[in-house]
Amino acid sequence: MKSKSKPKIAVVGAGACGLVSAIEVARAGVSVVIYEKDRKAGRKIAASGNGHCNISNRFLSIENYHGKSPHFAKDIITFDAKRYFADLGLEMREKGRGRLYPYNDQAQIVVDILLYHLQKLGVEICYERAVETIQKCENGFVINQTDHYDRVILAMGSSAMPRISGSEAGYELARSLGHTIEPPLPSLVQLITKEDDFFVASGVKMDSSLRLAIEGKIKREERGDLLFTNYGLSGSAILDLSRSVAYARFHHKSVKIVADLFPEMEIDRLKSLLQKRSKLSLPIELWLGGILPKKLVTPLLQRAKVDRKTAQQRRSIHAIAHTIKHLEFTILDTKGAKKAEVMAGGVSTREINSKTLESTLHKGLHFCGEMIDIDGDCGGYNLHWAWSSGYRAGRSASKL
């Protein structure tokens, strides 16, 4: 009598969620193989946070997650990333606003530790092996028309950052298996402005309060870094607003960003401060530049329609103060998937079991990470979603 072959699971994608899911499958004693189209694993992990890797956030909340049904993620994100990585041998430390980073401040250590444990568990990673087709068969799945697996975990990420492995291949595979894809749109991405007068201030960063107006109505407010660029706006506050901007522009709605460059000061107090400084025997670059970055002086005066010769007059002071508190930009577009840290959209959560991350269309097919229509704010929330969903998918898939 022929003995039954050992169950096998394929993980497609060696990114954050794929590596964690494979570890969990292997820990359960189930054979697992990772398919990775690139020459190396974890490229986005290594590049995240400018090479520092914001692993998670101490202040996790479902309010930091988005999608058509964001509460889909509520139970999944309770995963304790700090404890999980500590058990793997990685210590973390906190840096402002609850952001958790590797203690050595280097993203590569995260990749190295995950790969070490996969090697220790005997997991094979098939590099430069793109998955082009997945077919459902009676007792599992067939990858690329040749390789049979009992279950498959799709962890292929999104089309964000194509220069470091981002692509639409995951969406295409999911669609070929009958799944609905919510339109992938860039999130955590810079914005292109219609106005070019502040391009001269490229590189200037200010703590600001930002209001997002869509079709003339204020829809959202954020406080954080505003970075002026030679194409428009960036910075943490802009990145957090960018998802809403992308959806608004996708639906051809008008978008404006209104910036308050002095959020800690009421306008009357600002007027008094400017009036006081204007009486100093200083050129305007010093009496105005003394409280603002000098690169902002000229474009602010132009926007306020104030002549340098009359800038010390009361009417001019009021115009300058109003401009500082209500600096308005018309948004033409985002910088797109090429510059986006993540993509909103993905496989519809209506077709995925939130307890197991298994497809409701095909038994044995699981999803995790950015492929799912869940995305987070700036601050470690997206990597936390990757770890937590990868952990859930791996644990669930291994229960054959």
Tab-separated table of C-alpha atoms in Angstrom:
chain	number	residue	atom	x	y	z
A	1	MET	CA	0.000	0.000	0.000
A	2	LYS	CA	1.413	3.375	-1.062
A	3	SER	CA	2.029	5.720	1.857
A	4	LYS	CA	0.508	9.184	1.801
A	5	SER	CA	3.013	11.869	0.825
A	6	LYS	CA	3.982	14.525	3.358
A	7	PRO	CA	1.827	17.686	3.092
A	8	LYS	CA	3.515	20.651	1.400
A	9	ILE	CA	2.787	24.364	1.510
A	10	ALA	CA	4.074	27.021	-0.877
A	11	VAL	CA	4.647	30.597	0.229
A	12	VAL	CA	4.790	32.953	-2.744
A	13	GLY	CA	6.905	35.987	-1.875
A	14	ALA	CA	9.885	36.409	0.473
A	15	GLY	CA	8.871	39.745	1.930
A	16	ALA	CA	7.901	40.582	5.512
A	17	CYS	CA	4.683	38.572	5.707
A	18	GLY	CA	5.991	35.727	3.550
A	19	LEU	CA	9.066	35.123	5.700
A	20	VAL	CA	7.072	35.130	8.948
A	21	SER	CA	4.355	32.867	7.540
A	22	ALA	CA	6.982	30.363	6.350
A	23	ILE	CA	8.607	30.327	9.793
A	24	GLU	CA	5.271	29.510	11.395
A	25	VAL	CA	4.479	26.744	8.894
A	26	ALA	CA	7.908	25.171	9.433
A	27	ARG	CA	7.582	25.437	13.220
A	28	ALA	CA	4.381	23.410	12.938
A	29	GLY	CA	6.389	20.613	11.292
A	30	VAL	CA	4.880	21.082	7.827
A	31	SER	CA	7.073	21.165	4.719
A	32	VAL	CA	7.217	24.626	3.182
A	33	VAL	CA	8.901	26.143	0.132
A	34	ILE	CA	9.214	29.884	-0.579
A	35	TYR	CA	9.089	31.186	-4.149
A	36	GLU	CA	10.840	34.550	-4.661
A	37	LYS	CA	11.158	36.252	-8.044
A	38	ASP	CA	14.198	38.312	-6.982
A	39	ARG	CA	17.757	37.268	-6.137
A	40	LYS	CA	17.358	38.110	-2.477
A	41	ALA	CA	14.698	38.124	0.228
A	42	GLY	CA	13.284	41.030	2.225
A	43	ARG	CA	14.316	43.871	-0.070
A	44	LYS	CA	11.506	46.152	1.103
A	45	ILE	CA	12.260	45.334	4.744
A	46	ALA	CA	15.904	46.333	4.256
A	47	ALA	CA	14.896	49.587	2.544
A	48	SER	CA	12.101	50.538	4.950
A	49	GLY	CA	12.456	53.592	7.151
A	50	ASN	CA	15.458	54.778	5.118
A	51	GLY	CA	17.293	51.626	6.152
A	52	HIS	CA	16.260	51.780	9.815
A	53	CYS	CA	13.034	49.675	9.675
A	54	ASN	CA	10.152	50.951	11.776
A	55	ILE	CA	9.028	47.458	12.825
A	56	SER	CA	5.885	48.317	14.753
A	57	ASN	CA	4.246	50.911	16.996
A	58	ARG	CA	3.495	50.809	20.700
A	59	PHE	CA	0.235	52.698	20.178
A	60	LEU	CA	-1.464	50.218	17.857
A	61	SER	CA	-5.114	50.905	17.145
A	62	ILE	CA	-7.578	49.801	14.495
A	63	GLU	CA	-8.031	53.539	13.856
A	64	ASN	CA	-4.603	53.449	12.177
A	65	TYR	CA	-5.818	51.012	9.526
A	66	HIS	CA	-7.849	51.554	6.382
A	67	GLY	CA	-9.650	49.665	3.633
A	68	LYS	CA	-13.248	49.009	2.629
A	69	SER	CA	-13.621	47.028	5.868
A	70	PRO	CA	-10.774	48.089	8.187
A	71	HIS	CA	-12.223	46.201	11.175
A	72	PHE	CA	-11.246	43.030	9.319
A	73	ALA	CA	-7.780	43.627	10.831
A	74	LYS	CA	-8.895	44.278	14.424
A	75	ASP	CA	-8.167	40.845	15.885
A	76	ILE	CA	-5.127	40.170	13.684
A	77	ILE	CA	-3.148	43.258	14.771
A	78	THR	CA	-3.255	42.184	18.450
A	79	PHE	CA	-0.125	40.192	17.533
A	80	ASP	CA	2.744	41.182	19.859
A	81	ALA	CA	5.521	42.052	17.392
A	82	LYS	CA	7.956	43.180	20.080
A	83	ARG	CA	7.746	39.897	21.950
A	84	TYR	CA	7.792	37.848	18.747
A	85	PHE	CA	11.016	39.416	17.523
A	86	ALA	CA	12.590	39.315	20.978
A	87	ASP	CA	12.029	35.539	20.941
A	88	LEU	CA	13.788	35.418	17.569
A	89	GLY	CA	16.726	37.353	19.035
A	90	LEU	CA	15.957	40.929	17.948
A	91	GLU	CA	15.676	43.698	20.518
A	92	MET	CA	13.812	46.930	19.837
A	93	ARG	CA	13.775	50.458	21.142
A	94	GLU	CA	11.242	53.241	20.896
A	95	LYS	CA	11.790	56.487	19.029
A	96	GLY	CA	9.036	59.071	19.359
A	97	ARG	CA	5.295	58.544	18.882
A	98	GLY	CA	5.611	54.884	19.873
A	99	ARG	CA	7.687	53.870	16.851
A	100	LEU	CA	9.688	50.685	17.420
A	101	TYR	CA	13.026	50.084	15.669
A	102	PRO	CA	15.767	47.444	15.847
A	103	TYR	CA	18.087	48.325	18.708
A	104	ASN	CA	21.048	48.632	16.328
A	105	ASP	CA	18.953	50.923	14.066
A	106	GLN	CA	19.689	48.797	10.998
A	107	ALA	CA	16.922	47.263	8.891
A	108	GLN	CA	19.153	44.508	7.514
A	109	ILE	CA	19.347	42.818	10.931
A	110	VAL	CA	15.601	42.097	10.677
A	111	VAL	CA	16.099	40.302	7.361
A	112	ASP	CA	19.173	38.452	8.632
A	113	ILE	CA	17.397	37.132	11.732
A	114	LEU	CA	14.350	35.955	9.770
A	115	LEU	CA	16.556	34.206	7.211
A	116	TYR	CA	18.637	32.598	9.961
A	117	HIS	CA	15.548	31.003	11.499
A	118	LEU	CA	14.267	29.834	8.116
A	119	GLN	CA	17.618	28.186	7.413
A	120	LYS	CA	17.641	26.614	10.869
A	121	LEU	CA	14.164	25.213	10.194
A	122	GLY	CA	15.287	23.816	6.841
A	123	VAL	CA	13.046	26.008	4.702
A	124	GLU	CA	14.010	26.167	1.040
A	125	ILE	CA	13.858	29.557	-0.690
A	126	CYS	CA	13.694	29.283	-4.478
A	127	TYR	CA	15.227	32.563	-5.659
A	128	GLU	CA	14.575	33.952	-9.133
A	129	ARG	CA	11.505	31.719	-9.395
A	130	ALA	CA	8.549	33.859	-10.400
A	131	VAL	CA	5.123	32.305	-9.990
A	132	GLU	CA	3.224	32.930	-13.204
A	133	THR	CA	0.249	30.615	-12.757
A	134	ILE	CA	-1.608	28.950	-9.904
A	135	GLN	CA	-4.323	26.451	-10.697
A	136	LYS	CA	-6.756	24.902	-8.236
A	137	CYS	CA	-6.960	21.147	-8.526
A	138	GLU	CA	-8.937	18.494	-6.673
A	139	ASN	CA	-6.403	18.003	-3.879
A	140	GLY	CA	-4.521	21.300	-3.794
A	141	PHE	CA	-2.820	23.697	-6.170
A	142	VAL	CA	-0.436	23.492	-9.100
A	143	ILE	CA	2.154	26.267	-9.455
A	144	ASN	CA	3.569	27.067	-12.902
A	145	GLN	CA	1.804	23.959	-14.224
A	146	THR	CA	4.389	21.621	-12.657
A	147	ASP	CA	4.672	21.957	-8.861
A	148	HIS	CA	1.930	20.543	-6.647
A	149	TYR	CA	1.143	21.849	-3.143
A	150	ASP	CA	-1.584	21.127	-0.641
A	151	ARG	CA	-1.902	24.788	0.310
A	152	VAL	CA	-0.613	28.130	-0.940
A	153	ILE	CA	0.030	31.383	0.919
A	154	LEU	CA	0.073	34.394	-1.391
A	155	ALA	CA	2.421	36.974	0.134
A	156	MET	CA	3.418	38.868	-2.978
A	157	GLY	CA	2.999	42.408	-1.718
A	158	SER	CA	1.767	45.284	-3.851
A	159	SER	CA	2.837	47.364	-6.823
A	160	ALA	CA	4.434	50.005	-4.568
A	161	MET	CA	8.148	50.683	-5.158
A	162	PRO	CA	8.682	48.622	-8.332
A	163	ARG	CA	12.438	49.378	-8.228
A	164	ILE	CA	12.675	47.074	-5.204
A	165	SER	CA	10.370	44.224	-6.230
A	166	GLY	CA	6.931	45.853	-6.181
A	167	SER	CA	4.611	44.538	-8.917
A	168	GLU	CA	0.994	43.770	-9.787
A	169	ALA	CA	1.702	40.050	-10.177
A	170	GLY	CA	-0.020	39.172	-6.905
A	171	TYR	CA	-3.207	40.946	-7.881
A	172	GLU	CA	-3.161	39.183	-11.251
A	173	LEU	CA	-2.787	35.744	-9.673
A	174	ALA	CA	-5.579	36.447	-7.184
A	175	ARG	CA	-7.788	37.691	-10.007
A	176	SER	CA	-7.052	34.538	-12.045
A	177	LEU	CA	-8.384	32.530	-9.100
A	178	GLY	CA	-11.637	34.490	-9.137
A	179	HIS	CA	-10.906	37.054	-6.435
A	180	THR	CA	-12.077	40.664	-6.545
A	181	ILE	CA	-9.347	43.320	-6.426
A	182	GLU	CA	-10.162	46.695	-4.917
A	183	PRO	CA	-8.364	49.324	-7.041
A	184	PRO	CA	-4.722	49.604	-5.865
A	185	LEU	CA	-3.949	53.266	-5.149
A	186	PRO	CA	-0.761	54.830	-3.744
A	187	SER	CA	-0.584	55.594	-0.028
A	188	LEU	CA	2.146	57.084	2.158
A	189	VAL	CA	3.309	59.022	-0.874
A	190	GLN	CA	4.384	62.565	-1.740
A	191	LEU	CA	2.017	65.054	-3.391
A	192	ILE	CA	2.380	67.159	-6.531
A	193	THR	CA	1.103	70.741	-6.246
A	194	LYS	CA	-0.269	73.036	-8.928
A	195	GLU	CA	1.553	76.006	-7.385
A	196	ASP	CA	5.302	76.131	-7.937
A	197	ASP	CA	6.136	79.245	-5.879
A	198	PHE	CA	7.397	77.199	-2.909
A	199	PHE	CA	9.669	74.969	-4.992
A	200	VAL	CA	12.503	77.364	-4.038
A	201	ALA	CA	12.025	76.194	-0.430
A	202	SER	CA	12.820	72.582	-1.317
A	203	GLY	CA	14.298	70.786	1.671
A	204	VAL	CA	12.653	72.966	4.324
A	205	LYS	CA	10.769	70.962	6.957
A	206	MET	CA	8.347	72.381	9.539
A	207	ASP	CA	6.087	70.938	12.213
A	208	SER	CA	2.683	71.948	10.854
A	209	SER	CA	-1.023	71.379	11.152
A	210	LEU	CA	-2.587	70.334	7.852
A	211	ARG	CA	-6.194	70.316	6.727
A	212	LEU	CA	-7.337	68.272	3.746
A	213	ALA	CA	-10.171	69.829	1.722
A	214	ILE	CA	-11.979	67.709	-0.866
A	215	GLU	CA	-14.449	69.521	-3.091
A	216	GLY	CA	-14.132	72.499	-0.762
A	217	LYS	CA	-14.999	70.587	2.439
A	218	ILE	CA	-12.488	69.823	5.217
A	219	LYS	CA	-12.328	66.031	5.470
A	220	ARG	CA	-9.291	65.352	7.647
A	221	GLU	CA	-6.616	67.052	9.748
A	222	GLU	CA	-3.088	65.909	10.601
A	223	ARG	CA	-0.267	67.334	12.702
A	224	GLY	CA	3.334	66.508	11.864
A	225	ASP	CA	6.213	67.218	9.511
A	226	LEU	CA	5.579	69.209	6.331
A	227	LEU	CA	8.467	69.000	3.873
A	228	PHE	CA	8.636	71.390	0.927
A	229	THR	CA	10.017	69.825	-2.272
A	230	ASN	CA	10.761	70.810	-5.865
A	231	TYR	CA	7.527	69.148	-7.029
A	232	GLY	CA	5.181	69.819	-4.112
A	233	LEU	CA	4.844	68.473	-0.585
A	234	SER	CA	6.108	65.588	1.534
A	235	GLY	CA	6.692	64.825	5.224
A	236	SER	CA	4.946	62.539	7.709
A	237	ALA	CA	1.712	64.571	7.882
A	238	ILE	CA	1.466	64.645	4.078
A	239	LEU	CA	2.073	60.887	3.860
A	240	ASP	CA	-0.791	60.225	6.254
A	241	LEU	CA	-3.137	62.392	4.157
A	242	SER	CA	-1.988	60.931	0.846
A	243	ARG	CA	-4.319	57.940	0.891
A	244	SER	CA	-7.379	60.191	1.007
A	245	VAL	CA	-5.840	62.371	-1.702
A	246	ALA	CA	-5.272	59.360	-3.972
A	247	TYR	CA	-8.893	58.229	-3.678
A	248	ALA	CA	-10.222	61.748	-4.218
A	249	ARG	CA	-8.139	62.254	-7.362
A	250	PHE	CA	-9.066	58.744	-8.569
A	251	HIS	CA	-12.680	59.966	-8.500
A	252	HIS	CA	-11.699	63.278	-10.165
A	253	LYS	CA	-12.445	65.400	-7.091
A	254	SER	CA	-10.684	68.676	-6.335
A	255	VAL	CA	-8.155	68.544	-3.496
A	256	LYS	CA	-6.472	71.260	-1.459
A	257	ILE	CA	-4.057	71.147	1.461
A	258	VAL	CA	-4.228	74.075	3.890
A	259	ALA	CA	-1.123	74.337	6.075
A	260	ASP	CA	-0.719	76.136	9.380
A	261	LEU	CA	3.021	76.651	9.789
A	262	PHE	CA	2.623	77.930	13.351
A	263	PRO	CA	0.063	75.551	14.912
A	264	GLU	CA	1.273	76.284	18.447
A	265	MET	CA	0.366	79.984	18.156
A	266	GLU	CA	-3.008	81.688	17.660
A	267	ILE	CA	-3.112	84.201	14.815
A	268	ASP	CA	-3.489	87.273	17.067
A	269	ARG	CA	-0.413	86.267	19.030
A	270	LEU	CA	1.467	85.673	15.778
A	271	LYS	CA	0.479	89.121	14.520
A	272	SER	CA	1.794	90.676	17.742
A	273	LEU	CA	5.063	88.774	17.431
A	274	LEU	CA	5.516	89.843	13.809
A	275	GLN	CA	4.642	93.451	14.657
A	276	LYS	CA	7.215	93.463	17.454
A	277	ARG	CA	9.934	91.951	15.260
A	278	SER	CA	9.176	94.282	12.346
A	279	LYS	CA	10.242	97.237	14.505
A	280	LEU	CA	13.749	95.848	14.930
A	281	SER	CA	16.460	97.455	12.875
A	282	LEU	CA	16.886	94.353	10.745
A	283	PRO	CA	16.355	93.479	7.054
A	284	ILE	CA	13.241	91.388	6.427
A	285	GLU	CA	15.286	88.191	5.898
A	286	LEU	CA	16.281	88.525	9.545
A	287	TRP	CA	13.167	89.844	11.291
A	288	LEU	CA	10.890	87.418	9.440
A	289	GLY	CA	13.590	84.819	8.802
A	290	GLY	CA	14.349	84.860	12.507
A	291	ILE	CA	11.193	82.843	13.191
A	292	LEU	CA	10.871	81.093	9.828
A	293	PRO	CA	13.372	79.257	7.632
A	294	LYS	CA	14.925	81.884	5.335
A	295	LYS	CA	13.978	79.932	2.207
A	296	LEU	CA	10.320	80.579	3.054
A	297	VAL	CA	10.567	84.365	3.286
A	298	THR	CA	10.361	85.221	-0.418
A	299	PRO	CA	7.556	82.793	-1.404
A	300	LEU	CA	5.551	83.756	1.709
A	301	LEU	CA	5.744	87.457	0.820
A	302	GLN	CA	4.742	86.668	-2.747
A	303	ARG	CA	1.800	84.539	-1.601
A	304	ALA	CA	0.730	87.241	0.865
A	305	LYS	CA	1.058	89.846	-1.919
A	306	VAL	CA	3.308	91.951	0.291
A	307	ASP	CA	6.068	94.190	-1.053
A	308	ARG	CA	9.325	94.092	0.887
A	309	LYS	CA	9.320	97.889	1.155
A	310	THR	CA	5.942	97.924	2.906
A	311	ALA	CA	6.254	94.650	4.816
A	312	GLN	CA	6.421	96.450	8.165
A	313	GLN	CA	3.034	98.109	7.744
A	314	ARG	CA	0.142	96.820	9.855
A	315	ARG	CA	-1.855	95.650	6.842
A	316	SER	CA	1.158	93.719	5.537
A	317	ILE	CA	1.787	92.127	8.936
A	318	HIS	CA	-1.801	90.861	8.984
A	319	ALA	CA	-1.459	89.456	5.452
A	320	ILE	CA	1.797	87.667	6.325
A	321	ALA	CA	0.291	86.187	9.508
A	322	HIS	CA	-2.789	84.982	7.628
A	323	THR	CA	-0.608	83.344	4.961
A	324	ILE	CA	1.519	81.587	7.579
A	325	LYS	CA	-1.636	80.224	9.235
A	326	HIS	CA	-3.520	79.445	5.994
A	327	LEU	CA	-0.997	78.414	3.352
A	328	GLU	CA	-3.049	76.769	0.606
A	329	PHE	CA	-1.951	74.321	-2.105
A	330	THR	CA	-3.948	72.762	-4.928
A	331	ILE	CA	-3.036	69.077	-5.307
A	332	LEU	CA	-2.764	67.764	-8.842
A	333	ASP	CA	-1.786	64.190	-8.032
A	334	THR	CA	0.369	61.884	-5.908
A	335	LYS	CA	3.835	60.723	-6.955
A	336	GLY	CA	2.283	57.323	-7.711
A	337	ALA	CA	3.239	53.713	-7.048
A	338	LYS	CA	6.896	54.339	-7.901
A	339	LYS	CA	7.294	56.515	-4.805
A	340	ALA	CA	4.545	55.100	-2.559
A	341	GLU	CA	5.576	53.142	0.532
A	342	VAL	CA	2.409	51.042	0.300
A	343	MET	CA	-0.656	50.636	-1.873
A	344	ALA	CA	-4.206	50.897	-0.612
A	345	GLY	CA	-6.623	48.368	-2.107
A	346	GLY	CA	-5.976	44.726	-2.933
A	347	VAL	CA	-7.858	41.452	-2.514
A	348	SER	CA	-11.322	42.163	-1.149
A	349	THR	CA	-11.699	41.252	2.532
A	350	ARG	CA	-15.235	40.053	1.725
A	351	GLU	CA	-13.575	37.016	0.121
A	352	ILE	CA	-11.162	36.222	2.975
A	353	ASN	CA	-11.861	34.612	6.364
A	354	SER	CA	-10.557	37.080	8.989
A	355	LYS	CA	-9.833	34.272	11.476
A	356	THR	CA	-7.643	32.212	9.146
A	357	LEU	CA	-6.884	34.551	6.214
A	358	GLU	CA	-8.076	31.709	4.005
A	359	SER	CA	-9.911	32.405	0.767
A	360	THR	CA	-13.660	31.851	0.965
A	361	LEU	CA	-13.523	30.847	-2.712
A	362	HIS	CA	-10.791	28.199	-2.536
A	363	LYS	CA	-10.001	26.060	0.492
A	364	GLY	CA	-6.262	26.020	1.146
A	365	LEU	CA	-5.501	29.413	-0.411
A	366	HIS	CA	-4.367	32.036	2.115
A	367	PHE	CA	-3.434	35.700	1.798
A	368	CYS	CA	-1.344	38.047	3.920
A	369	GLY	CA	0.244	41.484	3.960
A	370	GLU	CA	-0.249	44.170	1.347
A	371	MET	CA	-2.093	41.854	-1.009
A	372	ILE	CA	-5.133	42.282	1.219
A	373	ASP	CA	-7.266	45.431	1.122
A	374	ILE	CA	-5.802	46.724	4.399
A	375	ASP	CA	-3.223	49.485	4.740
A	376	GLY	CA	-1.934	51.501	7.664
A	377	ASP	CA	-0.761	54.970	8.601
A	378	CYS	CA	2.859	56.068	8.670
A	379	GLY	CA	4.692	54.931	11.819
A	380	GLY	CA	5.275	51.168	11.674
A	381	TYR	CA	1.649	50.186	11.171
A	382	ASN	CA	2.143	48.605	7.740
A	383	LEU	CA	5.060	46.420	8.756
A	384	HIS	CA	3.085	45.398	11.839
A	385	TRP	CA	0.239	44.343	9.531
A	386	ALA	CA	2.727	42.320	7.476
A	387	TRP	CA	4.138	40.462	10.502
A	388	SER	CA	0.751	39.898	12.124
A	389	SER	CA	-1.057	38.749	8.985
A	390	GLY	CA	1.899	36.563	7.994
A	391	TYR	CA	1.842	34.966	11.441
A	392	ARG	CA	-1.928	34.342	11.217
A	393	ALA	CA	-1.748	32.935	7.688
A	394	GLY	CA	1.189	30.658	8.501
A	395	ARG	CA	-0.379	29.293	11.702
A	396	SER	CA	-3.725	28.729	9.988
A	397	ALA	CA	-2.355	27.152	6.802
A	398	SER	CA	-0.213	24.686	8.763
A	399	LYS	CA	-3.298	23.159	10.406
A	400	LEU	CA	-3.791	20.632	7.601
